[in-house]
PDB file of C-alpha atoms in Angstrom:
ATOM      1  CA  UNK A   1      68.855  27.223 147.084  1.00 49.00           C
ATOM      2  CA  UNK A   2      72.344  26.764 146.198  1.00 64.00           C
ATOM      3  CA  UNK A   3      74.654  29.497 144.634  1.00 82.00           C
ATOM      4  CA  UNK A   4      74.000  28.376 141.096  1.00 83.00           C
ATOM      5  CA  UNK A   5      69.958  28.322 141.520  1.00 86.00           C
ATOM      6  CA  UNK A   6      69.971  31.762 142.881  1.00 91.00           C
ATOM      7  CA  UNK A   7      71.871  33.151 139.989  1.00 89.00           C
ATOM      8  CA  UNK A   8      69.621  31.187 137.669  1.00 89.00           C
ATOM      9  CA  UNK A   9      66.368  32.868 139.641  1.00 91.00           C
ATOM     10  CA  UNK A  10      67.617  36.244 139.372  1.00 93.00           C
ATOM     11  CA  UNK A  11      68.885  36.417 135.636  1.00 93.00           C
ATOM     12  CA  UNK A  12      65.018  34.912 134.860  1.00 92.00           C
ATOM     13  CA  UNK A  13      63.738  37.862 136.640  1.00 94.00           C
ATOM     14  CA  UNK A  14      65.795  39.780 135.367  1.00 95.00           C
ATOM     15  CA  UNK A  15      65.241  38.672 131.760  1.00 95.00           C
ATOM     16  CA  UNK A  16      61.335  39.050 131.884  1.00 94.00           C
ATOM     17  CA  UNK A  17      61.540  42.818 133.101  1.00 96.00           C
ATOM     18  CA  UNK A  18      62.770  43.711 129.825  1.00 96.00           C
ATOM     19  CA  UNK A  19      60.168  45.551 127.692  1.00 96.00           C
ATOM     20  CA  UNK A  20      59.619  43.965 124.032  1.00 96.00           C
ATOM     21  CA  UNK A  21      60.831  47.461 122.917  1.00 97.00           C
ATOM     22  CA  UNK A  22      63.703  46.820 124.711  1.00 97.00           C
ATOM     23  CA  UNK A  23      64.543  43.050 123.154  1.00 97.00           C
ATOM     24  CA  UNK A  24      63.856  44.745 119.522  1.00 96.00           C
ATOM     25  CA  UNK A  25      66.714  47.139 120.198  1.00 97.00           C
ATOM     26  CA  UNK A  26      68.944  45.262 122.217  1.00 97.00           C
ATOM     27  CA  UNK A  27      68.626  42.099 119.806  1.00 97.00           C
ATOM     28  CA  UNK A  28      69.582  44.624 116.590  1.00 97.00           C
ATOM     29  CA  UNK A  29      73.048  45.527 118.454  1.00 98.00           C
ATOM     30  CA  UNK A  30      73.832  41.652 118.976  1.00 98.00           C
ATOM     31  CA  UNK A  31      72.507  41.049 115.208  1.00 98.00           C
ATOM     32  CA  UNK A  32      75.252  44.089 114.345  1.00 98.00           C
ATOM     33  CA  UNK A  33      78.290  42.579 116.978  1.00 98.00           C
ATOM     34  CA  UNK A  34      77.230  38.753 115.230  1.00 98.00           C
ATOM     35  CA  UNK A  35      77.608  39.369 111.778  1.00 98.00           C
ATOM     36  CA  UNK A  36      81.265  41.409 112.604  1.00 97.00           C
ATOM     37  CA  UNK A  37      82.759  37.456 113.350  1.00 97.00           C
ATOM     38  CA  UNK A  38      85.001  36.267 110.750  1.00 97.00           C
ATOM     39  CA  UNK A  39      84.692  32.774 111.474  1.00 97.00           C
ATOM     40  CA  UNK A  40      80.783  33.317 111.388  1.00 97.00           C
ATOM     41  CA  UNK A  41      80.517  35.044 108.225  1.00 98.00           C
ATOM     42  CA  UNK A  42      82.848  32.229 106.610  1.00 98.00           C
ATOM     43  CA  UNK A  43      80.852  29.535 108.268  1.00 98.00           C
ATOM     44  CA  UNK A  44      78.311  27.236 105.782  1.00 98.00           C
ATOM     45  CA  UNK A  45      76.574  26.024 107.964  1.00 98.00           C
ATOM     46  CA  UNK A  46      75.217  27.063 111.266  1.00 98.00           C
ATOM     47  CA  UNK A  47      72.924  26.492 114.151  1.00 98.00           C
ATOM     48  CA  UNK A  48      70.438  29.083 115.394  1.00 97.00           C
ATOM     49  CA  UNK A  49      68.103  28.968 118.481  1.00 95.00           C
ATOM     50  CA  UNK A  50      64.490  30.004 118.531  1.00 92.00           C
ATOM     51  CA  UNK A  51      64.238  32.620 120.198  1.00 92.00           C
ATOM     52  CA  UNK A  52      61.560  32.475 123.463  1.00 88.00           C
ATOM     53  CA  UNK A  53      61.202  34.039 126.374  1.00 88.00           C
ATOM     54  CA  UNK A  54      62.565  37.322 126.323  1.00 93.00           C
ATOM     55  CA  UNK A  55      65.452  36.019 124.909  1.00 95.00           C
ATOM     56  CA  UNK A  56      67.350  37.996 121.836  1.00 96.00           C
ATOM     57  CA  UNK A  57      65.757  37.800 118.801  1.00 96.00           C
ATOM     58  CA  UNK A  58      66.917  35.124 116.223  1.00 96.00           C
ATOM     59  CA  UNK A  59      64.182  35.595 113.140  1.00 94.00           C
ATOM     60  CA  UNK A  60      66.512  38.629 111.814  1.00 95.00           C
ATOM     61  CA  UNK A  61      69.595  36.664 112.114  1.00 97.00           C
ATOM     62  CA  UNK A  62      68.499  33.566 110.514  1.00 97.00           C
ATOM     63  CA  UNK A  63      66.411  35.205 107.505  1.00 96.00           C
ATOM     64  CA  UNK A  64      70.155  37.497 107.379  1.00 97.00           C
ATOM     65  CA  UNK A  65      71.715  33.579 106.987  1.00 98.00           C
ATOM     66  CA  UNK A  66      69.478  32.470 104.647  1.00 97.00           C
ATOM     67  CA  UNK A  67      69.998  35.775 102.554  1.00 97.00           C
ATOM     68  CA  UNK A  68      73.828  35.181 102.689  1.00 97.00           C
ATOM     69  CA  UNK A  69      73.432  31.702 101.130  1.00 97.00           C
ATOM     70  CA  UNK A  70      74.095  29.726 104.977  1.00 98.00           C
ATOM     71  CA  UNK A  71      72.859  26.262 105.747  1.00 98.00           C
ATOM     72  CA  UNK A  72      70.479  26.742 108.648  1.00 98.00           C
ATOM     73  CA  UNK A  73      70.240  24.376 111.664  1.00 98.00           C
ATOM     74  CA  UNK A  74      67.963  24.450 113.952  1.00 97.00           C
ATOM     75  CA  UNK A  75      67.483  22.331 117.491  1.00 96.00           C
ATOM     76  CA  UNK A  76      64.967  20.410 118.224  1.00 95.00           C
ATOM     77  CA  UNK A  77      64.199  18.622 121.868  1.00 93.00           C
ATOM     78  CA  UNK A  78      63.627  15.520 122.283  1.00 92.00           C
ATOM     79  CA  UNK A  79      62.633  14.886 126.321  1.00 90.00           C
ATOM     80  CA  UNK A  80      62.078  11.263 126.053  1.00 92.00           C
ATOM     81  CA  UNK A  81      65.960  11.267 126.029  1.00 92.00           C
ATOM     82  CA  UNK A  82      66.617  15.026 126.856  1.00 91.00           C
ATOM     83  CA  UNK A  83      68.550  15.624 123.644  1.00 93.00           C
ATOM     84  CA  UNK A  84      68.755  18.344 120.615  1.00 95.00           C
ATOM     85  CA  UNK A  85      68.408  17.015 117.164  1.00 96.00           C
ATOM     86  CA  UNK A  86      70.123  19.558 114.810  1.00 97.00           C
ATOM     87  CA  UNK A  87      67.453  19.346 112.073  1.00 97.00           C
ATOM     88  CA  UNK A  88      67.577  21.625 108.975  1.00 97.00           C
ATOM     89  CA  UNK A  89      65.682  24.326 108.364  1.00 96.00           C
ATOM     90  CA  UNK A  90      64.203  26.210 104.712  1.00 95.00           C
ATOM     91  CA  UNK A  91      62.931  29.718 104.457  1.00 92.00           C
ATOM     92  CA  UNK A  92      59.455  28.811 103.776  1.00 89.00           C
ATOM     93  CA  UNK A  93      59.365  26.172 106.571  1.00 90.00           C
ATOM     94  CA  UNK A  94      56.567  25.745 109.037  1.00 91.00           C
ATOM     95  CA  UNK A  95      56.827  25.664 112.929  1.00 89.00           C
ATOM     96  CA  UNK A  96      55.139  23.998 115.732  1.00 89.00           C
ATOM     97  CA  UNK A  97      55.466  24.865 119.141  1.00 89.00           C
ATOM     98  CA  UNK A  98      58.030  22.276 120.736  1.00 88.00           C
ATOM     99  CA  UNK A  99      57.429  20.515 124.116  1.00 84.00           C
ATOM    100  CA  UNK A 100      59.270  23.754 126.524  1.00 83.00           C
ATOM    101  CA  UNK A 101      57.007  25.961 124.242  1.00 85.00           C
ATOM    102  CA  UNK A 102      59.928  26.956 122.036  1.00 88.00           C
ATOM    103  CA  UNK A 103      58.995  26.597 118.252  1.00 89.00           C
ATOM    104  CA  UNK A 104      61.058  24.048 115.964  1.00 92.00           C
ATOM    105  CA  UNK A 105      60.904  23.043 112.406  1.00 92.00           C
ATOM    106  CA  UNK A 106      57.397  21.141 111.660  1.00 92.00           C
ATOM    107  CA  UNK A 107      59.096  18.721 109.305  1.00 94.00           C
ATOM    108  CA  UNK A 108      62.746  17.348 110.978  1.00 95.00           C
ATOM    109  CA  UNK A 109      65.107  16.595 108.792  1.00 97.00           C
ATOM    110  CA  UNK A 110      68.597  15.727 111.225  1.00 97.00           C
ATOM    111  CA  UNK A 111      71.775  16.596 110.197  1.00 98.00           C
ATOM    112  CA  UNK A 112      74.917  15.386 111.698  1.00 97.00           C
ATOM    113  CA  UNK A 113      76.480  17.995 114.548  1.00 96.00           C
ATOM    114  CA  UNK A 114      79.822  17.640 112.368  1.00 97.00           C
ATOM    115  CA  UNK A 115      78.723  19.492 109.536  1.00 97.00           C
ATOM    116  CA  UNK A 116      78.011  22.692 111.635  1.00 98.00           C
ATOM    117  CA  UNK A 117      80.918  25.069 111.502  1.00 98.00           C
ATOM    118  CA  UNK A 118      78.963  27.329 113.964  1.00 98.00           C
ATOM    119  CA  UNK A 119      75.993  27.409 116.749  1.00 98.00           C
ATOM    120  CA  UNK A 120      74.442  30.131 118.435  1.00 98.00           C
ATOM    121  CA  UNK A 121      73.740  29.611 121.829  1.00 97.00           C
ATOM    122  CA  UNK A 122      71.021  31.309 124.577  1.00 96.00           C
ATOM    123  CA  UNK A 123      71.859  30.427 127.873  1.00 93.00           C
ATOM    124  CA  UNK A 124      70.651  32.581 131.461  1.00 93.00           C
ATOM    125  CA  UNK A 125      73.776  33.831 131.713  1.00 94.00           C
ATOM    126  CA  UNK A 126      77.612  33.690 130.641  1.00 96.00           C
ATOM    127  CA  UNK A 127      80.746  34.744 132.082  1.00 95.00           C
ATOM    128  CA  UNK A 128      83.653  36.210 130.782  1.00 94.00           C
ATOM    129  CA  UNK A 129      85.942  33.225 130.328  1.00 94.00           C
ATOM    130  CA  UNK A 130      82.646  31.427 128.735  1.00 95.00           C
ATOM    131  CA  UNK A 131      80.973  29.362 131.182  1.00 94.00           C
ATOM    132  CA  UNK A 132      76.942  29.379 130.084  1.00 95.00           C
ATOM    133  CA  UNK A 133      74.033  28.460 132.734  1.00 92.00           C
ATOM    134  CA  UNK A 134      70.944  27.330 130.626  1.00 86.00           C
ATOM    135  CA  UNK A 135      67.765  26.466 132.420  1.00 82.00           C
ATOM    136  CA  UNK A 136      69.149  23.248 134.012  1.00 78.00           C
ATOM    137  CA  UNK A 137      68.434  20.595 131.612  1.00 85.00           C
ATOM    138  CA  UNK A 138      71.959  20.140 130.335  1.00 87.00           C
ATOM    139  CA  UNK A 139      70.485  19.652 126.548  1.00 92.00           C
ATOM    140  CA  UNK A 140      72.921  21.833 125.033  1.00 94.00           C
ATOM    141  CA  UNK A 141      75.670  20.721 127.237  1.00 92.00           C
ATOM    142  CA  UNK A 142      74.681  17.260 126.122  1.00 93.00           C
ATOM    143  CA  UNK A 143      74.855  18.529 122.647  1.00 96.00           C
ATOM    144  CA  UNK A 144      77.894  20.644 122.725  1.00 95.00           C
ATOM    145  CA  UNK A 145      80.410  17.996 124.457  1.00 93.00           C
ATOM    146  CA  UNK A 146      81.419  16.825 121.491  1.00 94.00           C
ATOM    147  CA  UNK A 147      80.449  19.767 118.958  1.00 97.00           C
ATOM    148  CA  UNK A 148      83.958  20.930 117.206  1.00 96.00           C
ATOM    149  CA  UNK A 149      82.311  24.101 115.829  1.00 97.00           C
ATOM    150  CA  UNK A 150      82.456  27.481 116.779  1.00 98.00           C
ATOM    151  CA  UNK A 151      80.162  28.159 120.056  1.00 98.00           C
ATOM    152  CA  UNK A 152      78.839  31.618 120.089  1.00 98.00           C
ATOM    153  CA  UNK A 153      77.428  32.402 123.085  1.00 97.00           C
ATOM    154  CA  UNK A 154      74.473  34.829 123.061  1.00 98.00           C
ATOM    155  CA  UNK A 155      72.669  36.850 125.421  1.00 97.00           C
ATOM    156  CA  UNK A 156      72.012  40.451 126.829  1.00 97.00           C
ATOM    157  CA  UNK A 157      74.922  42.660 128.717  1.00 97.00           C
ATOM    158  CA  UNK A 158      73.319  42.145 132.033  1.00 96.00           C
ATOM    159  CA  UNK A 159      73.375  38.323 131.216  1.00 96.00           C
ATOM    160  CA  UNK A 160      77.233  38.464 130.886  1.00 96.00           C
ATOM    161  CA  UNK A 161      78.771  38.438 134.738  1.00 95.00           C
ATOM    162  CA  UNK A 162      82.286  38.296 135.767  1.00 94.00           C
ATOM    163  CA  UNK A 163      81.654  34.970 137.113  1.00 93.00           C
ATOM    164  CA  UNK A 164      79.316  32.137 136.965  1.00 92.00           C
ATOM    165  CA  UNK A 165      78.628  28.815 139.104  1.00 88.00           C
ATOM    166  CA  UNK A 166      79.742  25.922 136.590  1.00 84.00           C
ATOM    167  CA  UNK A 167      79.757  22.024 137.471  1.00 84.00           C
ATOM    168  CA  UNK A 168      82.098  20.107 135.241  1.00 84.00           C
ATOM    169  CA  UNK A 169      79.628  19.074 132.636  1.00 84.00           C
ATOM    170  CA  UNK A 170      79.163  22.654 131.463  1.00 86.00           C
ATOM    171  CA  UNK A 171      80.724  23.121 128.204  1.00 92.00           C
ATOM    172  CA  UNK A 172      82.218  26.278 128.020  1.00 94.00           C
ATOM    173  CA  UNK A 173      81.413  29.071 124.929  1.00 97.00           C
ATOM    174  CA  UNK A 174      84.377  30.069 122.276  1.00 97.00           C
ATOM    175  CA  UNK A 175      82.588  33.590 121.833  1.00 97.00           C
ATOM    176  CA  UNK A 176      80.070  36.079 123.829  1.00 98.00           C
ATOM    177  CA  UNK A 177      77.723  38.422 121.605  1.00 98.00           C
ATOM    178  CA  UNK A 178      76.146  40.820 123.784  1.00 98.00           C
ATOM    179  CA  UNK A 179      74.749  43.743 122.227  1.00 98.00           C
ATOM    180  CA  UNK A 180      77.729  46.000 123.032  1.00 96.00           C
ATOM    181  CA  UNK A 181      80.623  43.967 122.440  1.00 96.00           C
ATOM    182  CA  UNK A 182      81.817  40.670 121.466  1.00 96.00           C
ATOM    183  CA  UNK A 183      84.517  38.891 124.032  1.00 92.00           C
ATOM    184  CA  UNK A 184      86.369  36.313 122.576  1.00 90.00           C
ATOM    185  CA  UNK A 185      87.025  33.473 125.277  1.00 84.00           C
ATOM    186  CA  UNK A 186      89.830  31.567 122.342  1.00 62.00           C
TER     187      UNK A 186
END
């Protein structure tokens, strides 16, 4: 295993230890930290995850978006090419379980990446100058190498280490939102 595929094993393991008690109350301090960013609370448009695997919870933070009269994005895969299609989303929209079991919009309705002033991002794990390690498909990287929106990096404390293994295609995060603290990599 090299250095990057052990850190990716152990933040996995680490990640499904968590309780679901403990991903409701961790996921309400990054909700509080998200929604203290300027550039996100000025932002009309942005791009939420679905939340899976232990990861934080996203349904409070996009129904807060929709509430604060946001354009909501959300990805969805496409394997044949291994790509995300930012597709919007509605309030009253139905989901289907996408093809890494992470739910997307039923109905797609693609928007063009440069009319999204800001994207949330899961990842494994991040590091303090904003290196992300996903799951090792490179979709977002894919998607982010040309995204000029904020990135906002999101994950748990013990998913934010001093230092991660990158490779050069790994875009780099402009914020962290743990649910302590924000660090701002900009």
């Amino acid at each position: 295993m090299t250095g990057k595929e052990e850190v990716r094993a152990s933040l996995k393991h680490e990640r499904r230890l968590i309780t679901k008690d403990e991903v409701v109350q961790r996921s309400r301090g990054i909700e509080k930290n998200l929604f203290t960013i300027e550039e996100l609370l000025s932002a009309k448009t942005v791009m939420i995850y679905s939340a899976s695997f232990n990861e934080p919870r996203s349904l409070r933070i996009m129904k807060r978006l929709f509430d604060m009269g946001k354009r909501v994005i959300m990805p969805v895969t496409r394997t044949e090419n291994r790509e995300i299609i930012p597709s919007e989303c509605f309030e009253d929209d139905d989901y289907r379980v996408g093809p890494y079991g992470i739910p997307e919009p039923q109905i797609i309705r693609p928007v063009e990446k440069s009319v999204i002033d800001a994207a949330l991002i899961p990842g494994l794990g991040f590091d303090v100058r904003g290196s992300r390690m996903g799951f090792g498909g490179g979709y977002y990287d894919r998607f982010l190498e040309d995204f000029d929106g904020l990135k906002i990096g999101v994950c748990y404390d013990f998913q934010l280490l001093d230092e991660i293994p990158t490779v050069k295609t790994d875009v780099p995060m402009d914020i962290i939102v743990t649910e302590s603290g924000i660090t701002n990599v900009i």
